[in-house]
Tab-separated table of C-alpha atoms and ligand atoms in Angstrom:
chain	number	residue	atom	x	y	z
C	20	MET	CA	59.276	88.370	102.050
C	21	ASN	CA	60.864	89.437	105.330
C	22	LEU	CA	63.700	91.951	105.500
C	23	ILE	CA	66.507	89.406	105.123
C	24	GLU	CA	64.793	87.645	102.211
C	25	LYS	CA	64.425	91.000	100.459
C	26	ASP	CA	68.067	91.855	101.185
C	27	ASN	CA	69.036	88.534	99.668
C	28	ALA	CA	66.884	89.217	96.617
C	29	TYR	CA	67.996	92.778	95.873
C	30	ILE	CA	71.303	93.711	97.477
C	31	TRP	CA	74.960	93.226	96.542
C	32	HIS	CA	77.044	93.835	99.687
C	33	PRO	CA	80.632	95.158	99.808
C	34	TYR	CA	83.544	92.710	100.249
C	35	THR	CA	81.049	89.829	100.193
C	36	GLN	CA	81.023	86.446	98.470
C	37	HIS	CA	77.273	86.006	98.476
C	38	LYS	CA	77.367	82.275	97.854
C	39	THR	CA	79.212	81.500	101.083
C	40	ALA	CA	78.504	84.555	103.258
C	41	LYS	CA	76.404	84.287	106.406
C	42	THR	CA	73.108	86.149	106.549
C	43	PRO	CA	73.695	89.824	107.404
C	44	VAL	CA	72.349	91.260	110.646
C	45	ALA	CA	69.499	93.703	110.043
C	46	ILE	CA	70.028	96.715	112.280
C	47	ALA	CA	67.057	98.830	113.342
C	48	LYS	CA	68.564	101.569	115.507
C	49	ALA	CA	71.662	102.792	117.292
C	50	GLU	CA	72.590	105.126	120.109
C	51	GLY	CA	75.948	105.951	121.652
C	52	ALA	CA	78.174	102.885	121.396
C	53	LEU	CA	75.217	100.496	121.026
C	54	VAL	CA	73.234	99.197	118.067
C	55	TRP	CA	70.114	97.004	118.067
C	56	ASP	CA	68.955	94.541	115.439
C	57	VAL	CA	65.366	94.184	114.242
C	58	ASP	CA	64.716	91.498	116.880
C	59	GLY	CA	65.858	93.835	119.651
C	60	LYS	CA	69.216	92.128	120.275
C	61	GLU	CA	71.831	94.605	121.514
C	62	TYR	CA	75.388	94.875	120.169
C	63	ILE	CA	78.366	96.932	121.331
C	64	ASP	CA	79.931	98.641	118.318
C	65	ALA	CA	83.614	98.076	119.099
C	66	ILE	CA	84.893	99.228	115.690
C	67	ALA	CA	82.961	102.520	115.430
C	68	SER	CA	81.160	101.242	112.311
C	69	TRP	CA	84.269	100.898	110.137
C	70	TRP	CA	86.138	103.597	112.067
C	71	VAL	CA	83.799	106.478	111.262
C	72	ASN	CA	81.927	107.111	114.483
C	73	PRO	CA	83.827	108.826	117.319
C	74	PHE	CA	80.972	110.528	119.192
C	75	GLY	CA	78.406	107.762	119.294
C	76	HIS	CA	75.531	106.809	117.046
C	77	SER	CA	72.485	109.005	116.426
C	78	ASN	CA	74.275	111.944	117.995
C	79	LYS	CA	71.719	114.702	118.704
C	80	PHE	CA	74.185	117.582	118.472
C	81	ILE	CA	75.304	116.632	114.962
C	82	ALA	CA	71.741	115.702	113.934
C	83	ASP	CA	70.458	119.146	114.943
C	84	ALA	CA	73.219	120.853	112.966
C	85	ILE	CA	72.371	118.718	109.927
C	86	TYR	CA	68.655	119.482	110.211
C	87	ALA	CA	69.255	123.221	110.512
C	88	GLN	CA	71.504	123.134	107.442
C	89	LEU	CA	69.119	120.926	105.437
C	90	THR	CA	66.331	123.427	105.935
C	91	THR	CA	68.551	126.430	105.103
C	92	LEU	CA	70.755	125.346	102.184
C	93	GLU	CA	70.892	121.609	101.507
C	94	HIS	CA	73.122	121.676	98.423
C	95	VAL	CA	74.486	124.039	95.846
C	96	LEU	CA	76.968	123.348	93.072
C	97	PHE	CA	80.552	124.197	94.055
C	98	GLY	CA	81.720	125.089	90.554
C	99	GLY	CA	81.365	128.860	90.370
C	100	PHE	CA	79.607	129.041	93.752
C	101	THR	CA	80.689	128.917	97.353
C	102	HIS	CA	79.060	128.970	100.799
C	103	GLU	CA	79.800	129.707	104.424
C	104	PRO	CA	79.733	126.120	105.769
C	105	ALA	CA	82.513	125.078	103.351
C	106	ILE	CA	84.575	128.157	104.119
C	107	LYS	CA	84.194	127.601	107.860
C	108	VAL	CA	85.220	123.950	107.521
C	109	ALA	CA	88.316	124.989	105.556
C	110	GLU	CA	89.228	127.744	107.996
C	111	GLN	CA	88.820	125.588	111.104
C	112	LEU	CA	90.461	122.528	109.583
C	113	LEU	CA	93.557	124.418	108.413
C	114	ASP	CA	93.823	125.729	111.945
C	115	MET	CA	93.909	122.139	113.257
C	116	LEU	CA	96.286	120.697	110.621
C	117	PRO	CA	100.094	121.045	110.281
C	118	SER	CA	100.902	124.670	109.482
C	119	ASN	CA	102.087	124.015	105.900
C	120	GLN	CA	98.591	122.913	104.821
C	121	GLN	CA	97.014	125.870	103.019
C	122	LYS	CA	94.336	124.681	100.561
C	123	VAL	CA	91.288	122.462	101.029
C	124	PHE	CA	89.791	120.307	98.245
C	125	PHE	CA	86.455	118.616	98.965
C	126	SER	CA	85.254	115.221	97.736
C	127	ASP	CA	83.016	112.377	98.871
C	128	ASN	CA	84.886	109.520	100.571
C	129	GLY	CA	88.297	108.248	101.591
C	130	SER	CA	89.049	106.764	98.193
C	131	THR	CA	88.292	110.016	96.377
C	132	ALA	CA	90.405	111.951	98.897
C	133	VAL	CA	93.314	109.685	97.916
C	134	GLU	CA	92.435	109.819	94.212
C	135	VAL	CA	92.602	113.632	94.347
C	136	ALA	CA	95.968	113.571	96.167
C	137	ILE	CA	97.502	111.164	93.649
C	138	LYS	CA	96.142	112.970	90.590
C	139	ALA	CA	97.299	116.335	91.948
C	140	SER	CA	100.786	114.921	92.646
C	141	LEU	CA	101.161	113.552	89.130
C	142	GLN	CA	99.831	116.745	87.558
C	143	TYR	CA	102.022	118.884	89.820
C	144	PHE	CA	105.075	117.583	87.943
C	145	PHE	CA	103.279	117.620	84.578
C	146	ASN	CA	102.477	121.306	85.103
C	147	LYS	CA	106.151	121.930	85.805
C	148	GLY	CA	107.045	120.234	82.525
C	149	GLU	CA	108.403	117.109	84.172
C	150	MET	CA	107.134	113.578	83.545
C	151	ARG	CA	106.979	111.646	86.801
C	152	LYS	CA	104.837	108.521	86.820
C	153	THR	CA	105.724	106.497	89.904
C	154	ILE	CA	103.891	106.492	93.219
C	155	ILE	CA	105.598	104.933	96.254
C	156	ALA	CA	103.460	103.079	98.794
C	157	PHE	CA	103.829	100.627	101.670
C	158	GLU	CA	103.391	96.897	101.276
C	159	ASP	CA	99.956	95.965	102.697
C	160	ALA	CA	98.791	99.579	102.529
C	161	PHE	CA	95.107	100.319	102.086
C	162	HIS	CA	94.100	103.566	100.407
C	163	GLY	CA	90.653	102.771	99.008
C	164	ASP	CA	88.847	101.046	96.166
C	165	THR	CA	88.800	103.541	93.283
C	166	PHE	CA	91.455	102.943	90.651
C	167	ALA	CA	94.418	105.064	91.707
C	168	ALA	CA	93.672	104.411	95.387
C	169	MET	CA	93.454	100.695	94.641
C	170	ALA	CA	96.734	100.819	92.710
C	171	ALA	CA	98.388	102.282	95.800
C	172	SER	CA	96.861	99.563	98.002
C	173	GLY	CA	98.885	96.445	98.599
C	174	ILE	CA	96.323	93.951	99.877
C	175	SER	CA	96.093	91.464	97.011
C	176	LEU	CA	92.590	90.258	97.876
C	177	TYR	CA	91.304	93.673	96.859
C	178	THR	CA	93.416	94.224	93.769
C	179	GLN	CA	94.322	90.893	92.125
C	180	ALA	CA	91.629	90.990	89.408
C	181	PHE	CA	93.040	94.263	88.079
C	182	LYS	CA	96.745	93.456	87.970
C	183	GLY	CA	98.477	95.154	85.074
C	184	MET	CA	95.782	97.818	84.736
C	185	PHE	CA	97.169	100.262	87.283
C	186	ILE	CA	99.243	103.424	87.401
C	187	ASP	CA	102.871	102.714	88.361
C	188	VAL	CA	103.277	101.971	92.057
C	189	VAL	CA	106.433	100.680	93.738
C	190	ARG	CA	106.193	99.270	97.247
C	191	ILE	CA	108.509	99.517	100.211
C	192	PRO	CA	108.351	97.547	103.488
C	193	VAL	CA	106.488	99.052	106.443
C	194	PRO	CA	109.102	100.307	108.961
C	195	THR	CA	107.797	98.267	111.880
C	196	SER	CA	110.154	97.685	114.779
C	197	GLY	CA	113.345	96.105	113.401
C	198	ASN	CA	112.493	96.933	109.778
C	199	GLU	CA	113.361	100.634	109.852
C	200	GLU	CA	116.623	100.350	107.920
C	201	VAL	CA	115.185	97.980	105.304
C	202	SER	CA	112.348	100.396	104.695
C	203	LYS	CA	114.671	103.392	104.503
C	204	SER	CA	117.068	101.846	102.023
C	205	ALA	CA	114.172	100.517	99.933
C	206	LEU	CA	112.815	104.052	99.712
C	207	LYS	CA	116.195	105.428	98.633
C	208	LYS	CA	116.544	102.696	96.008
C	209	VAL	CA	113.047	103.272	94.603
C	210	ILE	CA	113.658	106.987	94.346
C	211	SER	CA	117.009	106.535	92.597
C	212	GLU	CA	115.625	104.038	90.078
C	213	ASN	CA	112.275	105.640	89.187
C	214	ASP	CA	110.739	108.986	88.341
C	215	CYS	CA	108.819	109.242	91.594
C	216	ALA	CA	106.050	111.792	91.999
C	217	ALA	CA	104.862	110.985	95.496
C	218	PHE	CA	105.058	108.702	98.505
C	219	ILE	CA	101.662	107.896	100.030
C	220	PHE	CA	101.424	106.343	103.497
C	221	GLU	CA	99.072	105.687	106.384
C	222	PRO	CA	100.871	107.556	109.182
C	223	LEU	CA	101.786	105.412	112.237
C	224	VAL	CA	98.962	102.869	111.822
C	225	LEU	CA	98.075	100.772	108.762
C	226	GLY	CA	94.399	100.144	109.451
C	227	ALA	CA	93.156	97.564	106.967
C	228	ALA	CA	96.459	95.663	107.158
C	229	GLY	CA	95.472	94.858	110.757
C	230	MET	CA	96.372	97.947	112.805
C	231	VAL	CA	100.077	97.527	111.998
C	232	MET	CA	101.968	100.208	113.935
C	233	TYR	CA	105.315	101.951	113.503
C	234	GLU	CA	107.124	104.877	115.123
C	235	PRO	CA	106.956	108.579	114.185
C	236	GLU	CA	110.779	108.918	114.168
C	237	ILE	CA	111.204	106.583	111.201
C	238	LEU	CA	108.319	108.209	109.319
C	239	ASP	CA	110.055	111.553	109.838
C	240	GLU	CA	113.162	110.048	108.259
C	241	LEU	CA	111.228	108.651	105.283
C	242	ILE	CA	109.536	112.009	104.715
C	243	SER	CA	112.830	113.875	104.823
C	244	ILE	CA	114.374	111.463	102.304
C	245	CYS	CA	111.448	112.332	100.003
C	246	LYS	CA	111.915	116.050	100.629
C	247	GLN	CA	115.626	115.851	99.829
C	248	ASN	CA	114.701	114.227	96.518
C	249	ASN	CA	111.813	116.522	95.643
C	250	VAL	CA	109.266	113.693	95.965
C	251	LEU	CA	105.882	114.777	97.339
C	252	THR	CA	104.532	113.126	100.486
C	253	ILE	CA	100.866	112.264	101.052
C	254	ALA	CA	99.614	111.357	104.529
C	255	ASP	CA	96.460	109.258	104.237
C	256	GLU	CA	94.781	110.126	107.558
C	257	VAL	CA	91.394	108.807	106.447
C	258	MET	CA	91.435	106.324	109.333
C	259	THR	CA	93.858	107.977	111.782
C	260	GLY	CA	92.377	111.487	111.644
C	261	PHE	CA	90.357	113.299	114.302
C	262	GLY	CA	91.668	111.854	117.536
C	263	LYS	CA	92.016	108.107	117.020
C	264	THR	CA	95.766	108.085	117.656
C	265	GLY	CA	95.392	110.209	120.800
C	266	LYS	CA	96.325	113.418	118.980
C	267	THR	CA	94.045	115.197	116.527
C	268	PHE	CA	96.067	113.824	113.615
C	269	ALA	CA	98.753	111.145	113.472
C	270	CYS	CA	100.889	113.812	111.750
C	271	ASP	CA	100.888	115.714	115.059
C	272	TYR	CA	103.435	113.136	116.296
C	273	LEU	CA	105.846	114.129	113.499
C	274	SER	CA	108.397	116.908	113.185
C	275	GLN	CA	108.199	116.732	109.381
C	276	GLN	CA	105.093	117.944	107.564
C	277	PRO	CA	103.622	116.065	104.587
C	278	ASP	CA	102.698	117.933	101.398
C	279	ALA	CA	99.140	116.631	101.251
C	280	ILE	CA	96.725	115.093	103.761
C	281	CYS	CA	93.661	112.903	103.039
C	282	LEU	CA	90.709	112.980	105.423
C	283	SER	CA	87.290	111.323	105.584
C	284	LYS	CA	85.692	108.718	107.900
C	285	ALA	CA	85.322	110.623	111.227
C	286	LEU	CA	85.332	114.006	109.435
C	287	THR	CA	81.549	114.322	109.810
C	288	GLY	CA	81.327	112.314	113.032
C	289	GLY	CA	80.236	109.273	111.035
C	290	THR	CA	77.104	110.858	109.610
C	291	ILE	CA	77.307	112.283	106.071
C	292	PRO	CA	79.796	110.907	103.526
C	293	MET	CA	82.391	113.597	102.879
C	294	ALA	CA	86.138	113.841	102.338
C	295	ILE	CA	88.851	116.457	102.107
C	296	THR	CA	92.337	116.548	100.651
C	297	THR	CA	94.528	119.392	101.862
C	298	PHE	CA	97.605	120.755	100.102
C	299	THR	CA	100.519	123.104	100.587
C	300	GLN	CA	100.504	126.497	98.921
C	301	GLU	CA	103.385	125.288	96.768
C	302	ILE	CA	101.333	122.471	95.232
C	303	PHE	CA	98.400	124.829	94.650
C	304	ASP	CA	100.716	127.354	92.993
C	305	ALA	CA	101.819	124.786	90.389
C	306	PHE	CA	98.206	124.784	89.144
C	307	TYR	CA	97.773	128.582	89.363
C	308	SER	CA	98.202	129.984	85.869
C	309	ASP	CA	96.656	131.904	82.996
C	310	ASP	CA	96.632	128.549	81.228
C	311	ILE	CA	93.348	126.650	81.763
C	312	ASN	CA	95.144	123.377	81.016
C	313	LYS	CA	97.040	123.704	84.266
C	314	ALA	CA	93.853	123.593	86.380
C	315	LEU	CA	92.967	120.517	88.433
C	316	PHE	CA	90.076	119.116	86.399
C	317	HIS	CA	88.645	116.966	89.112
C	318	GLY	CA	85.337	117.339	90.910
C	319	HIS	CA	82.315	115.505	92.217
C	320	THR	CA	78.667	116.501	92.003
C	321	PHE	CA	78.283	116.637	95.768
C	322	THR	CA	81.580	118.465	96.345
C	323	ALA	CA	81.479	120.492	99.579
C	324	ASN	CA	77.841	119.538	100.208
C	325	PRO	CA	76.679	122.107	102.800
C	326	THR	CA	74.917	119.449	104.910
C	327	GLY	CA	78.143	117.469	105.126
C	328	CYS	CA	80.001	120.655	106.006
C	329	ALA	CA	77.510	121.435	108.798
C	330	ALA	CA	78.027	117.920	110.158
C	331	ALA	CA	81.808	118.409	110.040
C	332	LEU	CA	81.583	121.716	111.914
C	333	ALA	CA	79.505	120.060	114.641
C	334	ALA	CA	82.022	117.201	114.763
C	335	PHE	CA	84.950	119.638	115.153
C	336	GLU	CA	83.141	121.248	118.067
C	337	LEU	CA	82.536	117.890	119.754
C	338	LEU	CA	86.145	116.791	119.222
C	339	ALA	CA	87.417	119.958	120.909
C	340	SER	CA	85.023	119.578	123.862
C	341	LYS	CA	86.388	118.790	127.300
C	342	GLN	CA	84.176	115.716	127.492
C	343	ILE	CA	85.621	114.123	124.334
C	344	GLN	CA	89.206	115.159	125.132
C	345	ASN	CA	88.771	113.416	128.502
C	346	ASP	CA	87.295	110.373	126.757
C	347	LEU	CA	90.387	110.145	124.520
C	348	VAL	CA	92.626	109.919	127.587
C	349	ARG	CA	90.297	107.527	129.414
C	350	VAL	CA	89.864	105.125	126.462
C	351	ASN	CA	93.643	105.097	125.923
C	352	LYS	CA	94.186	104.166	129.589
C	353	THR	CA	91.576	101.401	129.544
C	354	GLN	CA	92.843	100.003	126.219
C	355	SER	CA	96.466	100.094	127.438
C	356	ALA	CA	95.577	98.193	130.607
C	357	PHE	CA	93.847	95.478	128.592
C	358	ALA	CA	96.712	95.298	126.076
C	359	GLN	CA	99.117	94.653	128.965
C	360	LYS	CA	96.861	92.044	130.498
C	361	ILE	CA	96.157	90.166	127.244
C	362	ALA	CA	99.855	90.213	126.294
C	363	LYS	CA	100.388	87.542	128.990
C	364	HIS	CA	97.865	85.197	127.392
C	365	PRO	CA	99.658	82.154	125.879
C	366	LYS	CA	97.760	82.481	122.580
C	367	VAL	CA	98.482	86.209	122.175
C	368	LYS	CA	101.417	88.088	120.671
C	369	ALA	CA	102.249	91.654	119.656
C	370	SER	CA	99.622	93.488	121.693
C	371	ARG	CA	99.805	97.189	120.872
C	372	VAL	CA	98.063	100.492	121.537
C	373	LEU	CA	98.124	103.930	119.988
C	374	GLY	CA	95.621	106.433	121.335
C	375	THR	CA	92.192	104.790	121.272
C	376	ILE	CA	93.314	101.889	119.041
C	377	MET	CA	94.212	98.530	120.637
C	378	ALA	CA	95.214	95.430	118.668
C	379	PHE	CA	96.871	92.064	119.188
C	380	ASP	CA	97.634	88.999	117.082
C	381	ILE	CA	96.554	85.455	117.840
C	382	LYS	CA	99.338	82.901	117.527
C	383	THR	CA	98.564	80.471	114.716
C	384	ASP	CA	100.404	77.445	113.324
C	385	GLY	CA	100.201	78.383	109.654
C	386	GLU	CA	99.556	81.527	107.695
C	387	SER	CA	96.264	83.193	108.526
C	388	ALA	CA	94.120	84.449	105.673
C	389	TYR	CA	92.468	87.855	105.575
C	390	TYR	CA	89.031	86.252	105.481
C	391	GLY	CA	90.249	82.816	106.640
C	392	GLU	CA	88.668	80.196	108.878
C	393	LEU	CA	89.917	81.521	112.225
C	394	ARG	CA	88.901	85.052	111.322
C	395	ASN	CA	85.385	83.938	110.384
C	396	LYS	CA	84.988	81.813	113.535
C	397	LEU	CA	86.050	84.754	115.694
C	398	TYR	CA	83.753	87.158	113.851
C	399	ASP	CA	80.754	84.841	114.298
C	400	PHE	CA	81.586	84.309	117.966
C	401	PHE	CA	81.728	88.060	118.610
C	402	ILE	CA	78.415	88.689	116.811
C	403	ARG	CA	76.719	85.829	118.712
C	404	ASN	CA	77.946	87.427	121.931
C	405	GLY	CA	76.666	90.883	121.039
C	406	VAL	CA	79.941	92.559	120.105
C	407	ILE	CA	80.725	94.013	116.685
C	408	LEU	CA	84.379	93.275	115.947
C	409	ARG	CA	85.890	92.467	112.544
C	410	PRO	CA	89.207	90.648	112.977
C	411	VAL	CA	91.707	90.993	110.129
C	412	GLY	CA	93.269	87.581	109.578
C	413	ASN	CA	94.539	86.627	113.042
C	414	THR	CA	94.530	90.227	114.287
C	415	VAL	CA	91.834	91.330	116.714
C	416	TYR	CA	91.455	95.059	117.221
C	417	VAL	CA	89.175	97.322	119.237
C	418	LEU	CA	88.644	100.817	117.833
C	419	PRO	CA	85.677	102.107	119.817
C	420	PRO	CA	83.657	105.300	119.575
C	421	TYR	CA	85.394	107.613	122.084
C	422	VAL	CA	82.153	107.763	124.089
C	423	MET	CA	82.211	104.021	124.816
C	424	THR	CA	82.120	103.626	128.603
C	425	ASP	CA	84.739	101.646	130.525
C	426	GLU	CA	81.980	99.228	131.457
C	427	GLN	CA	81.187	98.621	127.789
C	428	LEU	CA	84.883	98.232	127.009
C	429	GLU	CA	85.218	95.650	129.804
C	430	LYS	CA	82.320	93.711	128.306
C	431	VAL	CA	84.083	93.737	124.916
C	432	TYR	CA	87.290	92.480	126.578
C	433	SER	CA	85.513	89.676	128.399
C	434	VAL	CA	83.982	88.447	125.121
C	435	ILE	CA	87.458	88.587	123.525
C	436	GLU	CA	88.906	86.548	126.412
C	437	LYS	CA	86.103	84.031	126.062
C	438	ALA	CA	86.795	83.804	122.322
C	439	LEU	CA	90.459	83.038	123.038
C	440	GLU	CA	89.353	80.080	125.164
C	441	GLU	CA	86.534	78.778	123.004
C	442	VAL	CA	87.497	79.605	119.412
C	443	ALA	CA	91.204	80.362	118.972
F	519	LIG	C1	88.868	103.525	104.703
F	519	LIG	C2	90.111	104.049	104.149
F	519	LIG	C3	90.171	104.588	102.852
F	519	LIG	C4	89.007	104.554	101.911
F	519	LIG	O1	87.916	105.282	102.367
F	519	LIG	P1	86.465	105.005	101.761
F	519	LIG	O2	85.606	106.054	102.356
F	519	LIG	O3	86.086	103.622	102.205
F	519	LIG	O4	86.569	105.101	100.282
F	519	LIG	C5	91.364	105.149	102.430
F	519	LIG	N1	92.434	105.172	103.233
F	519	LIG	C6	92.425	104.659	104.473
F	519	LIG	C7	93.651	104.733	105.313
F	519	LIG	C8	91.262	104.069	104.973
F	519	LIG	O5	91.257	103.542	106.199
């Protein structure tokens, strides 16, 4: 059997209907913003491999840090033990985050980062002798695929088989332009009618919903409504974190500070799976007691894996470098110029940019499905033309590694323009 035949025989892929799915592309290697398949065909990775890879593939600097750590201390249990890489990650990260973030909890992926935030929020009130069961989330939010994270997610394709099996979540509209007041009054209503523990949100950009964007001012208002009502706020920065929005965190655009922040994806520069949830001292203190029952009984075997921590430290160093900070500005400029140009295209609406993220919608007659016909045609066209892009419904977005050159970006744009002529 060749590679693809073996894949077909043994592997169950994520988000895939195997009966109707196209054959996957077998990738052999990657460097910078480029990946190559086993036949040597080159692709530009215009979505940073599901938004994880800011500094380019097969990055030597991170690889060296990982190798040095692997041959010094590859893993040690984090229950009853600690180590310098984890402590350094915590120290440096808290320095980068909003000043109210004081405690760092490690886990493995974006979903677990959210799971930890939600469990801690519910138990925070339990520990204070108060029963609060409701989580508030945006319509069309995406917070991951484990159970509490899935409950908070509003994309029905992902959650429909489990309806009725979730923790209590009430949804409010995303405060996109024109919907600010609706969102605000929905939040007030939800809080007045339910025992709400926390409001979880993707700050400024809802990624999986199709890079849906809204303004920091209205998020500040929503957070302060929560604060006035003693409802905790959780910023899910799993996608937005570490530079994508042009600032280190989307929360850096806010004047309000959330009570908890979820991080993963670019945390290790797209190398080792790792996640972090950070908390205020006040949340931590609600668990701090002589009573063992008040502890947060949550953990994962690979919690604070030293190799992952070493990768994160290398990634922090790269993010702070002049080179990458310049790239953030450059990519934003190039993306903004294209967004303005493509906005004039008769088939395009709602072109938008925040930091390194550019997105636009293709005008369609009817409703466009998440994995619908247009989306699949576009996806296939991009792959045929050597560009990795995964449209969401009728939304096309480019979220490149920051190191992608302007020349590579222009090539991505020209394939998009061709797709608008030939496919849309
Ligand atoms: C990707 C994502 C998650 C889930 O992360 P996984 O590592 O895939 O579990 C959660 N929240 C947001 C905002 C994401 O983009």
